[in-house]
Amino acid sequence: MPTYLPPRLGIQYSEAVAEAMASAKVGDPILLTLEVYRNGWVDETTGAQAIARVVNDYRVLYAALEDDAPYNAGETVAFQPVPFRYVKQEQTDSGAPSGVSIEIDNVSQHLTSLLLQDKTSREPLHLIEREYLPSDVSAPHVLPVTKLTLSDVEATVTGVTAKASFGDLTNRRFPVDTYTRERFAGLTAR
């Protein structure tokens, strides 16, 4: 997929999305997709890992995933048409990471059944946001894709509401590397 300009702040856009942002073509809107999964979710029919994939459109979207996707990497998968609202929060000067508010209409109740599968699990719920154009579904058009952690999830008869963020950054270990004598021999006194 040809990209538009070199990556800026780690994000690169495809030429098709850059063109769509500058002058949107009628009938070729940017399609937002969401993938929700939790390690350990089981599909009742196949017994494999269950993943909920939705597109904010009125028809099924068959699109290829990025090469480093957690499940079905590089494969073409189906995103089910489900209307949802995806509101990004404003960035503030406080330094707190911004998040996302999500409301998914639960037309098929597939997502609710997955969320109720194991309410006591301490495994986090993961969310991946991808953007596609109907004219080119060979890969997501914004790379890297946005990976978030879901919290405050509420499932009702009418839909699912949740907050998504980049995780608990304040309690994350820093630096990420663990400095040991085996890995960093210079730490040893001579």
PDB file of C-alpha atoms in Angstrom:
ATOM      1  CA  MET A   1       0.000   0.000   0.000  1.00  0.00           C
ATOM      2  CA  PRO A   2       1.600   3.312  -1.038  1.00  0.00           C
ATOM      3  CA  THR A   3       1.956   5.759   1.822  1.00  0.00           C
ATOM      4  CA  TYR A   4       1.599   9.513   1.850  1.00  0.00           C
ATOM      5  CA  LEU A   5       4.769  11.236   3.075  1.00  0.00           C
ATOM      6  CA  PRO A   6       7.055   9.693   5.692  1.00  0.00           C
ATOM      7  CA  PRO A   7       5.581   8.819   9.108  1.00  0.00           C
ATOM      8  CA  ARG A   8       5.008  11.822  11.374  1.00  0.00           C
ATOM      9  CA  LEU A   9       5.017  11.172  15.105  1.00  0.00           C
ATOM     10  CA  GLY A  10       4.935   7.474  14.261  1.00  0.00           C
ATOM     11  CA  ILE A  11       1.730   7.619  12.203  1.00  0.00           C
ATOM     12  CA  GLN A  12       1.540   7.186   8.468  1.00  0.00           C
ATOM     13  CA  TYR A  13      -1.454   7.540   6.164  1.00  0.00           C
ATOM     14  CA  SER A  14      -2.062   5.771   2.896  1.00  0.00           C
ATOM     15  CA  GLU A  15      -2.274   7.922  -0.228  1.00  0.00           C
ATOM     16  CA  ALA A  16      -5.946   6.960  -0.534  1.00  0.00           C
ATOM     17  CA  VAL A  17      -6.842   8.218   2.957  1.00  0.00           C
ATOM     18  CA  ALA A  18      -4.808  11.408   2.515  1.00  0.00           C
ATOM     19  CA  GLU A  19      -6.757  12.078  -0.681  1.00  0.00           C
ATOM     20  CA  ALA A  20     -10.074  11.231   0.998  1.00  0.00           C
ATOM     21  CA  MET A  21      -9.311  13.621   3.861  1.00  0.00           C
ATOM     22  CA  ALA A  22      -8.487  16.417   1.414  1.00  0.00           C
ATOM     23  CA  SER A  23     -11.399  15.872  -0.963  1.00  0.00           C
ATOM     24  CA  ALA A  24     -13.800  13.099  -0.070  1.00  0.00           C
ATOM     25  CA  LYS A  25     -15.300  11.252  -2.999  1.00  0.00           C
ATOM     26  CA  VAL A  26     -18.998  10.532  -2.960  1.00  0.00           C
ATOM     27  CA  GLY A  27     -19.509   6.853  -2.216  1.00  0.00           C
ATOM     28  CA  ASP A  28     -15.986   6.308  -0.846  1.00  0.00           C
ATOM     29  CA  PRO A  29     -16.188   7.333   2.823  1.00  0.00           C
ATOM     30  CA  ILE A  30     -13.631   6.436   5.457  1.00  0.00           C
ATOM     31  CA  LEU A  31     -15.032   3.360   7.241  1.00  0.00           C
ATOM     32  CA  LEU A  32     -14.221   3.025  10.929  1.00  0.00           C
ATOM     33  CA  THR A  33     -13.965  -0.532  12.225  1.00  0.00           C
ATOM     34  CA  LEU A  34     -13.587  -1.854  15.754  1.00  0.00           C
ATOM     35  CA  GLU A  35     -12.245  -5.201  16.926  1.00  0.00           C
ATOM     36  CA  VAL A  36     -13.019  -6.249  20.505  1.00  0.00           C
ATOM     37  CA  TYR A  37     -11.440  -9.311  22.072  1.00  0.00           C
ATOM     38  CA  ARG A  38     -10.307 -10.798  25.341  1.00  0.00           C
ATOM     39  CA  ASN A  39      -7.789 -13.610  25.497  1.00  0.00           C
ATOM     40  CA  GLY A  40      -9.795 -16.653  26.508  1.00  0.00           C
ATOM     41  CA  TRP A  41     -13.093 -15.769  24.821  1.00  0.00           C
ATOM     42  CA  VAL A  42     -14.410 -18.897  23.132  1.00  0.00           C
ATOM     43  CA  ASP A  43     -16.661 -19.081  20.083  1.00  0.00           C
ATOM     44  CA  GLU A  44     -19.470 -21.459  21.085  1.00  0.00           C
ATOM     45  CA  THR A  45     -19.795 -22.957  17.580  1.00  0.00           C
ATOM     46  CA  THR A  46     -16.122 -23.502  16.658  1.00  0.00           C
ATOM     47  CA  GLY A  47     -14.385 -23.533  20.039  1.00  0.00           C
ATOM     48  CA  ALA A  48     -11.751 -21.090  18.696  1.00  0.00           C
ATOM     49  CA  GLN A  49     -10.825 -17.641  19.994  1.00  0.00           C
ATOM     50  CA  ALA A  50     -13.882 -15.372  19.710  1.00  0.00           C
ATOM     51  CA  ILE A  51     -13.442 -11.876  18.315  1.00  0.00           C
ATOM     52  CA  ALA A  52     -16.125  -9.243  17.712  1.00  0.00           C
ATOM     53  CA  ARG A  53     -15.444  -7.158  14.595  1.00  0.00           C
ATOM     54  CA  VAL A  54     -17.835  -4.374  13.596  1.00  0.00           C
ATOM     55  CA  VAL A  55     -17.907  -1.657  10.944  1.00  0.00           C
ATOM     56  CA  ASN A  56     -19.880   1.570  11.193  1.00  0.00           C
ATOM     57  CA  ASP A  57     -21.751   0.949   7.945  1.00  0.00           C
ATOM     58  CA  TYR A  58     -24.867  -0.777   6.646  1.00  0.00           C
ATOM     59  CA  ARG A  59     -23.128  -3.678   4.873  1.00  0.00           C
ATOM     60  CA  VAL A  60     -20.550  -6.323   5.739  1.00  0.00           C
ATOM     61  CA  LEU A  61     -16.978  -5.205   5.092  1.00  0.00           C
ATOM     62  CA  TYR A  62     -14.413  -7.781   4.005  1.00  0.00           C
ATOM     63  CA  ALA A  63     -10.993  -6.255   4.622  1.00  0.00           C
ATOM     64  CA  ALA A  64      -7.418  -7.412   5.188  1.00  0.00           C
ATOM     65  CA  LEU A  65      -5.795  -6.898   8.572  1.00  0.00           C
ATOM     66  CA  GLU A  66      -2.294  -5.548   9.148  1.00  0.00           C
ATOM     67  CA  ASP A  67       0.592  -8.004   9.193  1.00  0.00           C
ATOM     68  CA  ASP A  68       1.118  -7.715  12.971  1.00  0.00           C
ATOM     69  CA  ALA A  69      -2.522  -8.102  14.059  1.00  0.00           C
ATOM     70  CA  PRO A  70      -2.972 -10.242  17.204  1.00  0.00           C
ATOM     71  CA  TYR A  71      -5.391 -12.609  15.427  1.00  0.00           C
ATOM     72  CA  ASN A  72      -5.732 -13.404  11.696  1.00  0.00           C
ATOM     73  CA  ALA A  73      -2.682 -11.285  10.796  1.00  0.00           C
ATOM     74  CA  GLY A  74      -2.651 -10.362   7.105  1.00  0.00           C
ATOM     75  CA  GLU A  75      -5.889 -12.252   6.439  1.00  0.00           C
ATOM     76  CA  THR A  76      -9.136 -10.911   5.015  1.00  0.00           C
ATOM     77  CA  VAL A  77     -11.845 -10.940   7.694  1.00  0.00           C
ATOM     78  CA  ALA A  78     -15.490  -9.888   7.891  1.00  0.00           C
ATOM     79  CA  PHE A  79     -16.556  -6.827   9.875  1.00  0.00           C
ATOM     80  CA  GLN A  80     -20.263  -6.982  10.732  1.00  0.00           C
ATOM     81  CA  PRO A  81     -22.377  -3.878  10.025  1.00  0.00           C
ATOM     82  CA  VAL A  82     -23.389  -2.376  13.379  1.00  0.00           C
ATOM     83  CA  PRO A  83     -24.087   1.290  14.012  1.00  0.00           C
ATOM     84  CA  PHE A  84     -21.924   2.760  16.777  1.00  0.00           C
ATOM     85  CA  ARG A  85     -20.793   6.087  18.168  1.00  0.00           C
ATOM     86  CA  TYR A  86     -17.080   6.607  18.686  1.00  0.00           C
ATOM     87  CA  VAL A  87     -16.235   9.901  20.378  1.00  0.00           C
ATOM     88  CA  LYS A  88     -12.607  10.825  20.969  1.00  0.00           C
ATOM     89  CA  GLN A  89     -12.018  12.945  24.056  1.00  0.00           C
ATOM     90  CA  GLU A  90     -10.280  16.267  23.799  1.00  0.00           C
ATOM     91  CA  GLN A  91      -6.630  16.410  24.744  1.00  0.00           C
ATOM     92  CA  THR A  92      -5.937  18.471  27.835  1.00  0.00           C
ATOM     93  CA  ASP A  93      -2.918  20.293  29.207  1.00  0.00           C
ATOM     94  CA  SER A  94      -3.018  18.186  32.367  1.00  0.00           C
ATOM     95  CA  GLY A  95      -1.012  15.427  30.725  1.00  0.00           C
ATOM     96  CA  ALA A  96      -3.732  12.845  31.318  1.00  0.00           C
ATOM     97  CA  PRO A  97      -4.006  10.486  28.349  1.00  0.00           C
ATOM     98  CA  SER A  98      -7.106  11.028  26.289  1.00  0.00           C
ATOM     99  CA  GLY A  99      -9.552   8.222  25.768  1.00  0.00           C
ATOM    100  CA  VAL A 100     -12.581   7.270  23.747  1.00  0.00           C
ATOM    101  CA  SER A 101     -16.268   6.898  24.547  1.00  0.00           C
ATOM    102  CA  ILE A 102     -18.002   4.088  22.643  1.00  0.00           C
ATOM    103  CA  GLU A 103     -21.675   3.195  22.252  1.00  0.00           C
ATOM    104  CA  ILE A 104     -22.431   0.112  20.142  1.00  0.00           C
ATOM    105  CA  ASP A 105     -26.002  -0.747  19.212  1.00  0.00           C
ATOM    106  CA  ASN A 106     -26.364  -4.416  19.974  1.00  0.00           C
ATOM    107  CA  VAL A 107     -28.407  -5.539  17.012  1.00  0.00           C
ATOM    108  CA  SER A 108     -27.305  -9.183  17.024  1.00  0.00           C
ATOM    109  CA  GLN A 109     -26.488  -9.441  20.763  1.00  0.00           C
ATOM    110  CA  HIS A 110     -23.245 -11.204  19.778  1.00  0.00           C
ATOM    111  CA  LEU A 111     -21.111  -8.713  21.692  1.00  0.00           C
ATOM    112  CA  THR A 112     -23.272  -8.901  24.816  1.00  0.00           C
ATOM    113  CA  SER A 113     -23.014 -12.686  24.899  1.00  0.00           C
ATOM    114  CA  LEU A 114     -19.216 -12.393  24.665  1.00  0.00           C
ATOM    115  CA  LEU A 115     -19.035  -9.752  27.405  1.00  0.00           C
ATOM    116  CA  LEU A 116     -21.187 -11.854  29.717  1.00  0.00           C
ATOM    117  CA  GLN A 117     -19.115 -14.992  29.033  1.00  0.00           C
ATOM    118  CA  ASP A 118     -16.659 -14.369  31.861  1.00  0.00           C
ATOM    119  CA  LYS A 119     -17.475 -11.272  33.890  1.00  0.00           C
ATOM    120  CA  THR A 120     -15.050 -12.247  36.662  1.00  0.00           C
ATOM    121  CA  SER A 121     -11.994 -12.488  34.391  1.00  0.00           C
ATOM    122  CA  ARG A 122      -9.096 -10.199  35.244  1.00  0.00           C
ATOM    123  CA  GLU A 123      -7.884 -10.372  31.641  1.00  0.00           C
ATOM    124  CA  PRO A 124      -8.333  -6.926  30.021  1.00  0.00           C
ATOM    125  CA  LEU A 125     -10.676  -6.262  27.129  1.00  0.00           C
ATOM    126  CA  HIS A 126      -8.792  -5.081  24.060  1.00  0.00           C
ATOM    127  CA  LEU A 127     -10.026  -2.747  21.331  1.00  0.00           C
ATOM    128  CA  ILE A 128      -8.391  -2.091  17.969  1.00  0.00           C
ATOM    129  CA  GLU A 129      -9.525   0.788  15.755  1.00  0.00           C
ATOM    130  CA  ARG A 130      -8.888   0.513  12.012  1.00  0.00           C
ATOM    131  CA  GLU A 131      -9.827   2.794   9.119  1.00  0.00           C
ATOM    132  CA  TYR A 132     -10.551   1.548   5.589  1.00  0.00           C
ATOM    133  CA  LEU A 133     -11.817   2.932   2.309  1.00  0.00           C
ATOM    134  CA  PRO A 134     -14.376   0.861   0.384  1.00  0.00           C
ATOM    135  CA  SER A 135     -12.270   1.294  -2.756  1.00  0.00           C
ATOM    136  CA  ASP A 136      -9.152  -0.272  -1.153  1.00  0.00           C
ATOM    137  CA  VAL A 137      -9.520  -2.856   1.619  1.00  0.00           C
ATOM    138  CA  SER A 138      -6.082  -4.416   1.155  1.00  0.00           C
ATOM    139  CA  ALA A 139      -4.882  -3.061   4.535  1.00  0.00           C
ATOM    140  CA  PRO A 140      -5.827  -0.455   7.157  1.00  0.00           C
ATOM    141  CA  HIS A 141      -5.103   3.043   5.854  1.00  0.00           C
ATOM    142  CA  VAL A 142      -3.763   4.491   9.107  1.00  0.00           C
ATOM    143  CA  LEU A 143      -0.761   2.708  10.538  1.00  0.00           C
ATOM    144  CA  PRO A 144      -0.059   1.840  13.230  1.00  0.00           C
ATOM    145  CA  VAL A 145      -3.615   0.956  14.176  1.00  0.00           C
ATOM    146  CA  THR A 146      -4.925   2.363  17.460  1.00  0.00           C
ATOM    147  CA  LYS A 147      -4.861  -0.222  20.255  1.00  0.00           C
ATOM    148  CA  LEU A 148      -6.840   0.588  23.400  1.00  0.00           C
ATOM    149  CA  THR A 149      -8.008  -1.099  26.601  1.00  0.00           C
ATOM    150  CA  LEU A 150     -11.725  -1.104  27.405  1.00  0.00           C
ATOM    151  CA  SER A 151     -13.007  -0.169  30.847  1.00  0.00           C
ATOM    152  CA  ASP A 152     -16.356   0.733  32.417  1.00  0.00           C
ATOM    153  CA  VAL A 153     -18.136  -1.678  30.071  1.00  0.00           C
ATOM    154  CA  GLU A 154     -21.912  -1.904  30.474  1.00  0.00           C
ATOM    155  CA  ALA A 155     -24.010  -4.264  28.404  1.00  0.00           C
ATOM    156  CA  THR A 156     -27.787  -3.790  28.247  1.00  0.00           C
ATOM    157  CA  VAL A 157     -30.557  -5.105  26.014  1.00  0.00           C
ATOM    158  CA  THR A 158     -30.196  -2.130  23.657  1.00  0.00           C
ATOM    159  CA  GLY A 159     -26.431  -1.914  23.397  1.00  0.00           C
ATOM    160  CA  VAL A 160     -22.979  -1.725  24.892  1.00  0.00           C
ATOM    161  CA  THR A 161     -21.290   1.379  26.305  1.00  0.00           C
ATOM    162  CA  ALA A 162     -17.644   1.575  27.285  1.00  0.00           C
ATOM    163  CA  LYS A 163     -14.694   3.836  27.837  1.00  0.00           C
ATOM    164  CA  ALA A 164     -11.407   3.054  26.126  1.00  0.00           C
ATOM    165  CA  SER A 165      -7.961   4.356  26.928  1.00  0.00           C
ATOM    166  CA  PHE A 166      -4.322   3.508  26.441  1.00  0.00           C
ATOM    167  CA  GLY A 167      -4.290   1.624  29.743  1.00  0.00           C
ATOM    168  CA  ASP A 168      -3.029   2.557  33.179  1.00  0.00           C
ATOM    169  CA  LEU A 169       0.012   4.601  32.194  1.00  0.00           C
ATOM    170  CA  THR A 170       0.608   5.990  35.676  1.00  0.00           C
ATOM    171  CA  ASN A 171       1.235   2.552  37.186  1.00  0.00           C
ATOM    172  CA  ARG A 172       3.309   1.222  34.297  1.00  0.00           C
ATOM    173  CA  ARG A 173       6.857   0.270  35.127  1.00  0.00           C
ATOM    174  CA  PHE A 174       9.497   2.690  33.862  1.00  0.00           C
ATOM    175  CA  PRO A 175      11.840   2.071  32.269  1.00  0.00           C
ATOM    176  CA  VAL A 176      10.280  -0.927  30.585  1.00  0.00           C
ATOM    177  CA  ASP A 177      13.577  -2.827  30.468  1.00  0.00           C
ATOM    178  CA  THR A 178      14.649  -4.753  33.532  1.00  0.00           C
ATOM    179  CA  TYR A 179      18.343  -4.172  34.025  1.00  0.00           C
ATOM    180  CA  THR A 180      20.025  -7.421  35.039  1.00  0.00           C
ATOM    181  CA  ARG A 181      23.691  -8.328  35.283  1.00  0.00           C
ATOM    182  CA  GLU A 182      23.233 -10.990  32.624  1.00  0.00           C
ATOM    183  CA  ARG A 183      21.844  -8.560  30.041  1.00  0.00           C
ATOM    184  CA  PHE A 184      23.965  -5.562  31.015  1.00  0.00           C
ATOM    185  CA  ALA A 185      27.416  -6.762  32.050  1.00  0.00           C
ATOM    186  CA  GLY A 186      28.544  -3.171  32.701  1.00  0.00           C
ATOM    187  CA  LEU A 187      26.460  -3.121  35.891  1.00  0.00           C
ATOM    188  CA  THR A 188      28.851  -5.554  37.529  1.00  0.00           C
ATOM    189  CA  ALA A 189      31.679  -4.089  39.618  1.00  0.00           C
ATOM    190  CA  ARG A 190      35.096  -5.197  38.370  1.00  0.00           C
TER     191      ARG A 190
END
